Amino acid sequence: MRLRWPRQVLSLLFVLLLLIGPPAVLLFVVGPPMRGWPTGQQVRAWVEQPLTEQTLAAALTVAAWLVWLVLAYTVTVRALARLRAGAAWLRRMPLPTPLQATASGMAGAAVFTVSANTATAAPPEPALPVAAGTLDSRDDTAHLDAYNSRRDDGVVLSGGWLPRDVADQVAAAAALVWLRRRLGYRPRRPGPPAREDPDLAPLPATATAVQAALADHPPIPQPADVTSGGDGSSGAMPALVSGLPAPRVGLNGAGAAAAARGLLVTALLTARRHPAMSLVVTRTALAGLLGSAAEELRRHLTRLHVVSSVDEAVQVLARTRGHDRHGLDEPRRRDDLPDARATVVLIIDEPPSGAVAQRLAVLPPAAATVVVLGGWPTAATWQVDAAGHTHDPDRPEWRGPRLCVLDAQAATDLLTVIAHTDPPSDQPAPTPTPHAVQRSRPRVPRQATGQDPRPGPAAPGHRLELRVLGNPMLAFGGEPIVVRRTAAMQALVFLAAHPDGADSRNLVDAIWPGLPRHSLTGRLYTTLSELRGTVRAACGLAIVDHTDDRYRLNPDHLDVDLWRFHAAVQHAATAVTNTTIAWQAIIDAYPGDLAAGRPWPWLDPVREATRRHVIDAHMALAAAASDPHHALAVLQQGIRVDPYNADLHVRAMNVLAALGDHDSAAELHDSYTRRLAEAGLEPGNELRETAASLSNSVVPGR
């Protein structure tokens, strides 16, 4: 490395010699290539005698100059390409944030003021520029620890910005979707490791970006809602939307539509915690905000009430608040009306006028928040910029709250998640990922035939061991290897779940969802290089192979418990005899959830698929058991694996009832329904029917 600069200097001198030497020699020996245009007499002489000594010398001179011009052109093009590449690298290089610049200036001043004996501190790592899926603060000079205490903190997405409390609610709704999927799963006979269950599709990209941004930041505790009555009614707007538009407001400016989409998401999230709250929106306003997805989503959002016109919206609003005294016709569908005590958010696409405006004027402020998309001459109109900041044009000194702003894609993603938290019982849930990319399912790894080109000095028979079921850990010879970077451990688990490998795009999208890939490729390379160096220093083995931009764990040097689990599942799926032994092998190979306790969003589909294999094995063993006591013990083990699955609980209650232990069956039912209620879930019809049959079978007076 130290001898590279002399070679580079010699190369530069040689290129300069080629560029300067030939024209200097030609100018010194022959002179300039042209001394003016040829005269008519010279042209006639050249036509009569073209091959003279003078014309041949001129031709050779011109040829020499042309060769030099080609050389100069080639060198110039290469130099410009190098400069363009260097400029692109400089543009991608992360620049220090204002916080880092301030800290660096203070540190520089301290260096010149402290004594010579002061130890020099290591410089901080450069932070990535604020981008999608990151926590954001309006005050860029605030310390990062203040994120959880400031109410204007939020999550920056590629499609907008969410306040922190809204982001927390999105993450809670996403978690509820997976709990609902666990509740409704019906076990089947154990099959191959690759599952194609439709409800294992990952959540939309916007939701996973929010989850990833909050993964290392605990949710802000939600204060008790002091405005709600004991019956669930609200005397004022719930806390989650209290900082949003005033009771009657028009939204104008570049961010008006994005703020209205944010209000849609915010109000529907609030309605999950406040049953007496609902959202009314005109059909044209909804179509303008969500486009083609509006009609599909509205059928699955139970708290979203779509009306045809502003007049109908006001009629619905007045009737639900008990203020309709004008003999208006009954609405066509009574089921479409909000609760009579509801706090309603009304979004309309044109300002009301005449009698409609008078009807809105007499409504109490707690009755509704009315939002008009555009200017409202008779009410306050807020200007909203693209980032969600609000101000009043009539009061230049006033600055309003920062509103949640979302583009159509981000709003559709989040509304899809909200629809899954409470799907209607009489129709199927909407497609879970209309815009999400399906990730490949884990498969049994192929055995590599080649040898590591750089074998390490490890003793024969010693292999690395990666445990990803339960608490992830990498070990060699029984001794744990410390993996310093969380992203490195996440990459190990991801590659273990995808034994056929993954390219850099897959890894970046999984570890840093929502962030621009071009700014993270270098970070991925650094993370994996450090991981390789740590493992090589510990045992001399190569753990990650990188070929053609595809990363893959090296099966020659590594044992992975998840791969052994998949092998057991594959064996049980193809076993013809000794099936109970094969099913028990699946259970024995499963010590805990995949990467237990890790909140990485990409884990949910793979973790649930792995859990379902174990549930299938428990259900198959219980069904094959001849002794009901043994079947009950197996079902209880399955309930410990997944305490939310309804089918396991129903089967266990039926076995208890068959054994005559109705008290234990009732106790299991009560504890399960309490667990569901704490998670925000409701029992299904099958569980209700089982509970009813158990109640009818109890001997009277017992």
XYZ file of C-alpha atoms in Angstrom:
702
model
C 0.000 0.000 0.000
C 2.896 2.369 0.729
C 4.332 1.928 -2.810
C 1.166 2.828 -4.658
C 1.777 6.587 -4.796
C 5.155 6.384 -6.653
C 3.519 4.204 -9.333
C 0.623 6.634 -9.609
C 3.030 9.576 -9.987
C 4.984 7.736 -12.710
C 1.723 6.909 -14.522
C 0.693 10.561 -14.409
C 4.087 11.699 -15.761
C 3.866 9.161 -18.590
C 0.373 10.385 -19.580
C 1.558 14.000 -19.511
C 4.550 13.035 -21.665
C 2.216 11.445 -24.224
C 0.003 14.511 -24.278
C 2.769 17.151 -24.444
C 5.646 15.335 -26.243
C 4.187 14.586 -29.718
C 2.764 18.092 -30.388
C 6.010 19.686 -29.124
C 8.112 17.531 -31.502
C 5.790 18.209 -34.419
C 5.787 21.926 -33.809
C 9.596 22.019 -33.430
C 10.407 19.817 -36.465
C 7.564 20.470 -38.913
C 5.823 23.541 -37.603
C 2.108 24.188 -37.244
C -0.188 21.712 -39.027
C -1.661 24.481 -41.187
C -0.250 27.871 -42.312
C -3.477 28.948 -43.946
C -5.792 27.560 -46.581
C -4.178 26.348 -49.864
C -4.332 28.705 -52.850
C -5.910 27.778 -56.201
C -2.475 27.393 -57.826
C -1.385 24.964 -55.051
C -4.550 22.910 -55.525
C -4.005 22.662 -59.302
C -0.382 21.632 -58.761
C -1.448 18.927 -56.261
C -4.041 17.570 -58.768
C -1.447 17.394 -61.542
C 1.235 15.777 -59.303
C -0.342 14.414 -56.062
C 2.610 12.283 -54.913
C 5.370 14.743 -54.436
C 7.776 14.912 -51.519
C 5.989 17.957 -50.135
C 2.473 16.411 -50.250
C 3.665 13.152 -48.638
C 5.283 15.093 -45.783
C 2.071 17.071 -45.271
C -0.015 13.863 -45.220
C 2.239 12.245 -42.638
C 2.094 15.401 -40.513
C -1.715 15.457 -40.610
C -1.831 11.748 -39.703
C 0.476 12.348 -36.740
C -1.735 15.189 -35.490
C -4.852 12.999 -35.864
C -3.267 10.203 -33.809
C -2.425 12.704 -31.120
C -5.984 14.100 -31.128
C -7.427 10.589 -30.641
C -5.054 10.028 -27.710
C -5.953 13.380 -26.156
C -9.673 12.671 -26.562
C -9.348 9.269 -24.865
C -7.433 10.704 -21.906
C -9.934 13.557 -21.530
C -12.936 11.200 -21.509
C -11.332 8.956 -18.866
C -10.452 11.963 -16.700
C -13.994 13.327 -16.894
C -15.415 9.924 -15.943
C -13.143 9.799 -12.889
C -14.175 13.318 -11.887
C -17.870 12.495 -12.289
C -17.505 9.373 -10.138
C -15.690 11.370 -7.471
C -18.392 14.039 -7.480
C -21.108 11.377 -7.106
C -19.236 9.869 -4.152
C -18.997 13.266 -2.509
C -22.742 13.803 -2.938
C -23.485 10.445 -1.280
C -21.060 11.066 1.563
C -23.087 11.724 4.781
C -22.664 15.267 5.970
C -22.726 16.171 9.642
C -26.059 17.263 11.046
C -26.374 20.671 12.790
C -26.087 18.842 16.098
C -22.810 17.211 15.041
C -21.472 20.469 13.598
C -22.186 22.271 16.861
C -20.627 19.461 18.879
C -17.575 19.368 16.601
C -17.090 23.133 16.976
C -17.308 22.897 20.749
C -14.903 19.961 20.761
C -12.458 21.892 18.558
C -12.558 24.859 20.888
C -11.976 22.568 23.831
C -8.878 21.050 22.197
C -7.172 24.451 22.138
C -8.190 25.402 25.665
C -7.563 22.293 27.743
C -4.165 21.366 29.078
C -1.758 19.105 27.247
C -2.493 16.224 29.643
C -6.136 16.000 28.621
C -7.015 12.758 26.848
C -8.391 13.077 23.346
C -11.882 11.615 22.918
C -12.813 9.550 19.897
C -14.891 11.449 17.343
C -18.569 10.485 17.095
C -19.800 8.288 14.268
C -21.229 10.336 11.398
C -24.988 10.029 11.358
C -26.983 9.309 8.264
C -29.019 12.174 6.868
C -32.613 12.257 8.052
C -34.569 9.993 5.731
C -37.562 7.724 5.598
C -38.228 5.581 8.644
C -36.260 7.702 11.116
C -37.146 9.626 14.214
C -37.359 13.340 13.569
C -37.465 16.462 15.720
C -38.403 19.960 14.658
C -35.568 21.296 16.797
C -32.479 19.887 15.071
C -30.222 21.101 17.873
C -32.058 19.130 20.540
C -30.354 16.114 22.021
C -31.498 12.709 20.800
C -32.618 11.779 24.301
C -35.282 14.471 24.073
C -37.133 12.565 21.347
C -39.339 10.745 23.808
C -40.261 13.873 25.749
C -41.149 16.351 22.986
C -44.662 16.255 21.571
C -43.531 17.369 18.099
C -41.227 14.411 17.658
C -42.231 12.030 14.939
C -41.265 9.518 12.296
C -40.124 10.666 8.863
C -41.257 8.428 6.031
C -40.646 8.508 2.327
C -44.355 9.292 2.076
C -44.707 11.891 4.812
C -44.393 12.505 8.546
C -46.203 11.026 11.571
C -46.250 12.456 15.104
C -44.730 10.125 17.642
C -48.042 9.230 19.290
C -49.586 8.411 15.903
C -46.558 6.288 15.021
C -46.941 4.415 18.317
C -50.553 3.685 17.432
C -49.529 2.449 13.970
C -47.001 0.073 15.542
C -49.655 -1.159 17.991
C -52.099 -1.741 15.139
C -49.447 -3.665 13.178
C -48.782 -5.878 16.206
C -52.524 -6.435 16.574
C -52.725 -7.649 12.967
C -50.254 -10.429 13.708
C -52.026 -11.340 16.948
C -55.291 -11.609 15.005
C -53.599 -13.873 12.462
C -52.304 -16.058 15.266
C -55.760 -16.216 16.823
C -57.464 -17.317 13.599
C -54.924 -19.876 12.380
C -56.318 -23.415 12.071
C -53.630 -26.073 12.466
C -53.180 -28.704 9.759
C -51.119 -31.819 9.179
C -47.397 -30.933 9.226
C -46.157 -30.072 5.741
C -42.929 -28.933 4.073
C -40.978 -25.990 5.525
C -42.018 -23.581 2.756
C -45.481 -22.292 3.649
C -47.798 -20.432 1.282
C -50.402 -19.286 3.830
C -52.003 -16.086 2.450
C -52.075 -14.459 5.876
C -48.305 -14.800 6.228
C -47.754 -11.974 3.741
C -45.725 -9.113 5.257
C -47.439 -5.875 6.153
C -47.252 -2.887 3.787
C -43.920 -1.114 3.531
C -45.041 2.053 5.325
C -46.125 0.103 8.397
C -42.850 -1.829 8.584
C -40.895 1.427 8.207
C -42.759 2.859 11.205
C -42.132 -0.319 13.213
C -38.427 -0.230 12.402
C -38.135 3.444 13.354
C -39.690 2.718 16.753
C -37.930 -0.604 17.352
C -35.267 0.887 19.620
C -37.530 3.539 21.158
C -40.229 2.463 23.636
C -43.702 3.903 23.054
C -44.707 7.057 24.890
C -47.118 6.117 27.714
C -50.598 7.229 26.736
C -52.252 9.380 29.413
C -55.668 8.469 30.671
C -58.454 9.994 28.620
C -60.072 12.362 31.068
C -62.621 13.507 28.505
C -64.257 10.118 28.117
C -67.188 9.070 30.163
C -67.574 5.706 31.757
C -69.802 4.550 28.964
C -67.228 5.218 26.322
C -68.690 8.486 25.134
C -66.496 11.505 24.715
C -67.272 14.961 25.854
C -64.428 16.381 23.743
C -62.106 15.353 21.008
C -59.880 12.444 22.146
C -56.282 13.222 22.982
C -54.814 11.701 19.825
C -56.521 14.231 17.563
C -56.789 17.193 19.917
C -53.718 18.823 18.362
C -55.144 18.548 14.863
C -57.506 21.024 13.177
C -59.758 23.339 15.152
C -63.505 22.475 15.386
C -64.124 24.173 12.030
C -61.201 24.740 9.741
C -60.237 24.831 6.098
C -56.931 23.355 4.974
C -55.079 25.096 2.182
C -51.573 25.011 0.765
C -49.159 22.438 -0.626
C -49.725 20.010 2.255
C -53.527 20.289 2.579
C -54.351 16.970 0.896
C -51.503 15.191 2.701
C -52.763 16.581 6.027
C -56.289 15.361 5.253
C -54.900 11.868 4.622
C -53.051 12.105 7.905
C -56.306 13.084 9.591
C -58.010 10.029 8.067
C -55.378 7.735 9.536
C -55.228 9.561 12.868
C -58.997 9.604 13.393
C -59.391 5.908 12.564
C -56.525 4.988 14.870
C -58.180 7.016 17.618
C -61.484 5.250 17.000
C -59.787 1.960 17.911
C -59.312 3.241 21.470
C -62.413 5.445 21.624
C -65.414 3.439 20.376
C -67.652 6.535 20.490
C -65.605 8.277 17.820
C -66.151 7.970 14.072
C -65.181 9.554 10.772
C -67.537 10.881 8.084
C -66.177 11.829 4.655
C -67.754 12.652 1.320
C -67.218 10.173 -1.477
C -65.556 12.693 -3.776
C -63.190 13.833 -1.024
C -62.188 10.243 -0.249
C -61.601 9.440 -3.915
C -59.512 12.570 -4.330
C -57.357 11.643 -1.342
C -56.877 7.894 -1.922
C -57.555 7.400 -5.617
C -58.488 3.922 -6.811
C -57.946 2.340 -3.379
C -60.740 4.386 -1.773
C -63.634 2.109 -2.688
C -61.901 -1.084 -1.584
C -60.755 0.347 1.728
C -64.043 1.926 2.750
C -65.754 -1.491 2.708
C -63.407 -2.745 5.407
C -63.046 0.310 7.658
C -65.959 0.008 10.059
C -65.477 3.476 11.561
C -65.372 5.207 8.187
C -68.769 6.457 6.985
C -68.893 7.642 3.381
C -71.687 9.981 2.250
C -72.615 11.305 -1.164
C -72.764 15.040 -0.496
C -72.126 17.754 2.046
C -75.871 18.005 2.735
C -76.064 14.313 3.572
C -72.988 14.579 5.754
C -74.496 17.403 7.776
C -77.790 15.523 8.074
C -75.999 12.464 9.386
C -73.955 14.547 11.766
C -76.976 16.462 13.076
C -79.043 13.300 13.537
C -76.292 11.483 15.406
C -75.961 14.426 17.798
C -79.678 14.746 18.441
C -79.903 18.212 16.823
C -82.116 17.291 13.865
C -85.476 18.951 14.428
C -86.382 19.747 10.861
C -88.155 16.578 9.783
C -85.422 15.409 7.416
C -85.795 12.057 5.750
C -84.290 9.014 7.407
C -80.911 8.006 6.015
C -81.015 5.068 3.666
C -78.872 2.775 5.808
C -79.168 3.094 9.519
C -76.131 0.842 10.003
C -73.969 3.452 8.279
C -74.558 6.025 11.003
C -72.104 6.683 13.815
C -73.168 6.183 17.397
C -75.599 8.817 18.659
C -73.127 9.986 21.295
C -70.168 9.993 18.918
C -67.456 12.556 18.485
C -67.306 12.838 14.702
C -64.567 14.023 12.367
C -66.160 15.319 9.178
C -64.038 15.791 6.029
C -65.728 17.505 3.093
C -64.402 18.780 -0.204
C -66.273 22.098 -0.418
C -67.254 24.718 2.165
C -70.901 24.545 3.273
C -73.209 27.437 2.615
C -76.750 28.575 3.394
C -78.802 26.339 5.682
C -76.042 23.712 5.834
C -73.573 26.247 7.218
C -76.153 27.387 9.784
C -76.701 23.794 10.900
C -72.966 23.367 11.450
C -72.766 26.657 13.322
C -75.203 25.529 16.022
C -73.367 22.276 16.745
C -71.368 22.330 19.989
C -67.561 22.252 19.530
C -67.377 18.810 21.143
C -69.780 17.371 18.599
C -67.529 17.328 15.590
C -64.377 18.529 13.924
C -65.300 19.755 10.449
C -62.474 19.973 7.906
C -62.861 21.483 4.446
C -60.272 20.749 1.766
C -59.670 24.291 0.611
C -60.432 27.789 1.801
C -63.408 28.406 4.098
C -64.515 32.064 3.998
C -66.636 31.877 7.158
C -64.174 29.868 9.271
C -60.483 29.731 10.012
C -58.282 28.598 7.132
C -54.900 27.091 7.887
C -52.026 27.057 5.441
C -50.259 23.672 5.532
C -46.836 23.216 3.992
C -45.516 19.930 2.601
C -43.940 19.019 5.957
C -47.211 19.516 7.875
C -46.404 22.850 9.566
C -49.439 25.103 9.853
C -49.931 28.846 10.088
C -52.800 31.299 9.746
C -52.431 33.860 6.930
C -54.513 36.353 8.921
C -52.168 36.068 11.905
C -48.588 35.945 10.635
C -47.175 35.619 14.142
C -49.262 32.503 14.912
C -47.883 29.034 14.258
C -50.199 26.060 14.627
C -49.427 22.421 15.394
C -47.567 20.218 12.985
C -50.055 17.868 11.345
C -49.569 14.293 10.237
C -48.960 14.362 6.469
C -49.073 11.316 4.173
C -49.080 10.764 0.449
C -51.676 8.481 -1.128
C -49.439 5.391 -1.025
C -48.465 5.781 2.643
C -52.061 6.490 3.671
C -53.302 3.427 1.778
C -50.687 1.254 3.482
C -51.642 2.430 6.961
C -55.389 2.252 6.314
C -54.901 -1.347 5.149
C -53.294 -2.156 8.493
C -56.102 -0.410 10.392
C -58.693 -2.394 8.411
C -57.020 -5.616 9.547
C -57.297 -4.725 13.230
C -61.080 -5.090 13.110
C -62.189 -6.882 9.932
C -65.944 -7.340 9.446
C -67.164 -10.801 10.362
C -69.429 -11.175 7.314
C -66.797 -10.568 4.630
C -63.150 -11.410 4.055
C -60.427 -9.049 5.118
C -58.787 -6.903 2.424
C -55.667 -8.029 0.661
C -52.913 -7.607 3.277
C -50.184 -6.269 1.014
C -51.475 -4.531 -2.093
C -48.131 -2.766 -2.476
C -45.771 -4.888 -0.403
C -43.123 -7.147 -1.890
C -43.437 -10.834 -1.034
C -40.315 -12.127 0.600
C -39.083 -15.591 -0.131
C -39.910 -18.334 2.347
C -37.144 -20.210 4.167
C -36.201 -23.563 2.688
C -33.990 -26.457 3.725
C -30.441 -25.385 2.858
C -28.542 -27.074 0.061
C -25.265 -28.646 1.079
C -22.306 -26.848 -0.444
C -19.813 -28.954 -2.383
C -16.951 -26.499 -2.620
C -14.362 -25.769 0.013
C -13.567 -22.418 1.542
C -10.707 -20.951 -0.544
C -9.257 -19.452 2.639
C -9.420 -22.191 5.293
C -8.881 -20.951 8.818
C -6.641 -22.398 11.499
C -9.536 -23.907 13.455
C -9.090 -27.423 14.785
C -10.679 -30.222 12.732
C -14.323 -30.841 13.605
C -14.802 -27.435 15.191
C -17.634 -25.484 13.619
C -19.421 -22.286 14.362
C -22.858 -22.596 15.927
C -25.621 -20.070 15.287
C -28.715 -20.203 17.462
C -31.628 -18.141 16.227
C -34.514 -19.992 17.890
C -34.853 -18.235 21.216
C -32.251 -15.623 22.065
C -29.871 -15.306 19.074
C -26.278 -16.269 19.795
C -23.151 -17.083 17.785
C -20.657 -19.445 19.405
C -17.513 -21.423 18.633
C -16.404 -24.368 20.727
C -19.090 -23.556 23.269
C -17.802 -20.015 23.796
C -20.033 -17.128 22.658
C -18.670 -14.715 20.060
C -19.657 -11.139 20.817
C -21.365 -9.516 17.824
C -21.164 -5.809 18.571
C -23.494 -4.435 15.918
C -27.218 -5.092 16.185
C -27.419 -4.896 12.398
C -24.812 -7.665 12.111
C -26.832 -10.008 14.320
C -29.954 -9.099 12.376
C -28.153 -9.938 9.133
C -27.111 -13.309 10.567
C -30.689 -14.155 11.534
C -31.988 -12.997 8.144
C -29.469 -15.159 6.267
C -30.274 -18.095 8.544
C -33.944 -17.707 7.634
C -32.986 -17.504 3.938
C -30.341 -20.237 3.547
C -30.242 -19.841 -0.229
C -28.852 -16.357 0.316
C -29.943 -12.784 -0.253
C -28.595 -9.871 -2.229
C -27.688 -6.501 -0.770
C -31.076 -5.066 -1.730
C -32.924 -7.732 0.289
C -30.700 -7.172 3.309
C -30.950 -3.390 3.220
C -34.736 -3.473 2.832
C -35.050 -5.871 5.771
C -32.611 -4.250 8.202
C -33.317 -0.601 7.341
C -36.824 -0.570 5.795
C -37.948 2.680 4.226
C -34.472 4.199 4.007
C -32.899 4.986 0.624
C -30.764 2.047 -0.481
C -27.988 4.132 -2.036
C -27.163 5.636 1.364
C -27.041 2.243 3.120
C -25.064 -0.035 0.817
C -21.827 1.167 2.388
C -23.213 0.653 5.871
C -24.202 -2.936 5.003
C -20.730 -3.594 3.614
C -19.126 -2.178 6.767
C -21.426 -4.216 9.017
C -20.711 -7.515 7.285
C -16.982 -6.802 6.963
C -16.739 -6.175 10.679
C -18.722 -9.365 11.336
C -16.351 -11.379 9.160
C -13.357 -9.855 10.907
C -14.761 -10.620 14.369
C -15.454 -14.259 13.486
C -12.109 -14.715 11.730
C -10.288 -13.312 14.754
C -12.185 -15.668 17.069
C -11.813 -18.924 15.133
C -10.259 -18.272 11.724
C -13.372 -19.393 9.827
C -15.345 -17.601 7.131
C -19.014 -17.273 8.094
C -20.498 -15.246 5.195
C -19.796 -15.911 1.532
C -20.264 -13.071 -0.961
C -20.546 -13.988 -4.637
C -22.153 -11.903 -7.387
C -23.644 -9.474 -4.867
C -25.328 -12.376 -3.056
C -24.603 -13.044 0.610
C -24.959 -16.536 2.029
C -24.010 -18.255 5.275
C -21.265 -20.833 4.765
C -22.774 -24.270 5.602
C -19.314 -25.887 5.656
C -18.306 -23.886 8.721
C -21.646 -23.268 10.418
C -24.405 -25.195 12.180
C -27.751 -23.372 12.437
C -30.525 -24.599 14.735
C -33.182 -23.223 12.368
C -31.785 -25.396 9.557
C -32.016 -28.462 11.797
C -35.601 -27.469 12.616
C -36.440 -27.195 8.903
C -34.876 -30.611 8.314
C -37.141 -32.067 11.027
C -40.188 -30.423 9.429
C -39.230 -31.787 6.008
C -38.773 -35.273 7.438
C -42.183 -35.165 9.167
C -43.849 -34.010 5.954
C -42.515 -37.020 4.032
C -42.612 -39.648 6.805
C -44.846 -42.644 6.176
C -44.047 -44.583 9.330
C -43.189 -43.432 12.851
C -45.010 -40.175 12.243
C -45.455 -39.478 15.944
C -41.679 -39.630 16.403
C -41.237 -37.204 13.490
C -43.822 -34.794 14.945
C -42.149 -34.953 18.346
C -38.797 -34.184 16.680
C -40.263 -30.902 15.420
C -41.344 -29.970 18.943
C -37.984 -30.951 20.422
C -36.113 -28.839 17.841
C -38.038 -25.687 18.812
C -36.693 -24.097 22.026
C -38.430 -20.751 21.469
C -39.642 -18.134 18.992
C -37.358 -17.100 16.158
C -35.127 -14.288 17.508
C -37.300 -14.034 20.611
C -37.826 -10.495 21.836
C -36.379 -8.844 18.736
C -38.771 -6.244 17.226
C -37.432 -6.430 13.656
C -40.459 -6.073 11.330
C -39.246 -8.549 8.684
C -39.270 -11.268 11.359
C -43.054 -11.467 11.741
C -43.880 -13.611 8.666
C -40.917 -15.967 9.175
C -41.450 -16.186 12.931
C -45.151 -16.978 12.519
C -44.449 -19.584 9.819
C -41.973 -21.310 12.152
C -44.430 -21.194 15.049
C -47.177 -22.709 12.901
C -45.041 -25.757 12.122
C -44.780 -26.388 15.866
C -48.517 -25.864 16.414
C -49.249 -28.303 13.580
C -47.030 -30.889 15.261
C -48.771 -30.434 18.628
C -52.215 -30.735 17.072
C -51.221 -33.850 15.090
C -49.781 -35.516 18.200
C -52.889 -34.688 20.222
C -55.180 -36.040 17.505
C -53.168 -39.273 17.313
C -53.046 -39.794 21.092
C -55.207 -42.632 22.385
C -55.127 -41.344 25.958
C -57.122 -38.096 26.451
C -54.843 -37.107 29.340
C -51.816 -37.323 27.041
C -53.700 -35.378 24.348
C -54.529 -32.682 26.913
C -50.863 -32.426 27.968
C -49.786 -32.013 24.342
C -52.436 -29.330 23.742
C -51.330 -27.470 26.850
C -47.757 -27.514 25.531
C -49.057 -26.069 22.269
C -50.886 -23.306 24.148
C -47.611 -22.367 25.810
C -46.062 -22.067 22.324
C -48.904 -19.812 21.133
C -51.214 -18.562 23.893
C -53.378 -16.687 21.346
C -54.425 -19.501 18.990
C -58.158 -20.126 19.330
C -58.179 -23.654 17.874
C -55.733 -24.959 20.484
C -57.895 -23.559 23.278
C -61.136 -24.935 21.819
C -59.605 -28.420 21.457
C -58.241 -28.285 25.012
C -61.620 -27.188 26.417
C -63.360 -30.009 24.549
C -60.905 -32.567 25.947
C -61.429 -31.202 29.471
C -65.192 -31.416 28.991
C -64.852 -35.001 27.742
C -62.871 -35.822 30.891
C -65.641 -34.268 32.998
C -63.497 -31.415 34.289
C -65.893 -28.586 33.452
C -64.410 -26.253 36.049
C -60.982 -26.402 34.423
C -62.560 -25.912 31.008
C -64.394 -22.808 32.256
C -61.223 -21.519 33.894
C -59.276 -22.004 30.644
C -62.009 -20.152 28.741
C -62.025 -17.248 31.194
C -58.242 -16.847 31.224
C -58.121 -16.981 27.433
C -60.844 -14.365 26.941
C -59.078 -12.099 29.455
C -55.843 -12.460 27.501
C -57.631 -11.568 24.292
C -59.315 -8.556 25.892
C -55.978 -7.264 27.192
C -54.589 -7.486 23.650
C -57.618 -5.731 22.128
C -59.017 -8.906 20.520
C -62.429 -10.538 20.683
C -63.180 -14.281 20.752
C -64.549 -15.832 17.598
C -67.839 -17.611 17.070
C -66.367 -21.076 17.587
C -65.051 -20.135 21.019
C -68.418 -18.641 21.972
C -70.221 -21.799 20.833
C -67.798 -23.955 22.807
C -68.340 -21.854 25.924
C -72.114 -22.086 25.465
C -71.997 -25.867 25.064
C -69.824 -26.159 28.165
C -72.331 -24.069 30.127
C -75.204 -26.266 28.966
C -73.361 -29.441 29.891
C -72.690 -28.388 33.478
C -74.851 -30.321 35.940
C -77.347 -27.938 37.646
C -76.543 -27.181 41.244
C -72.993 -28.271 40.887
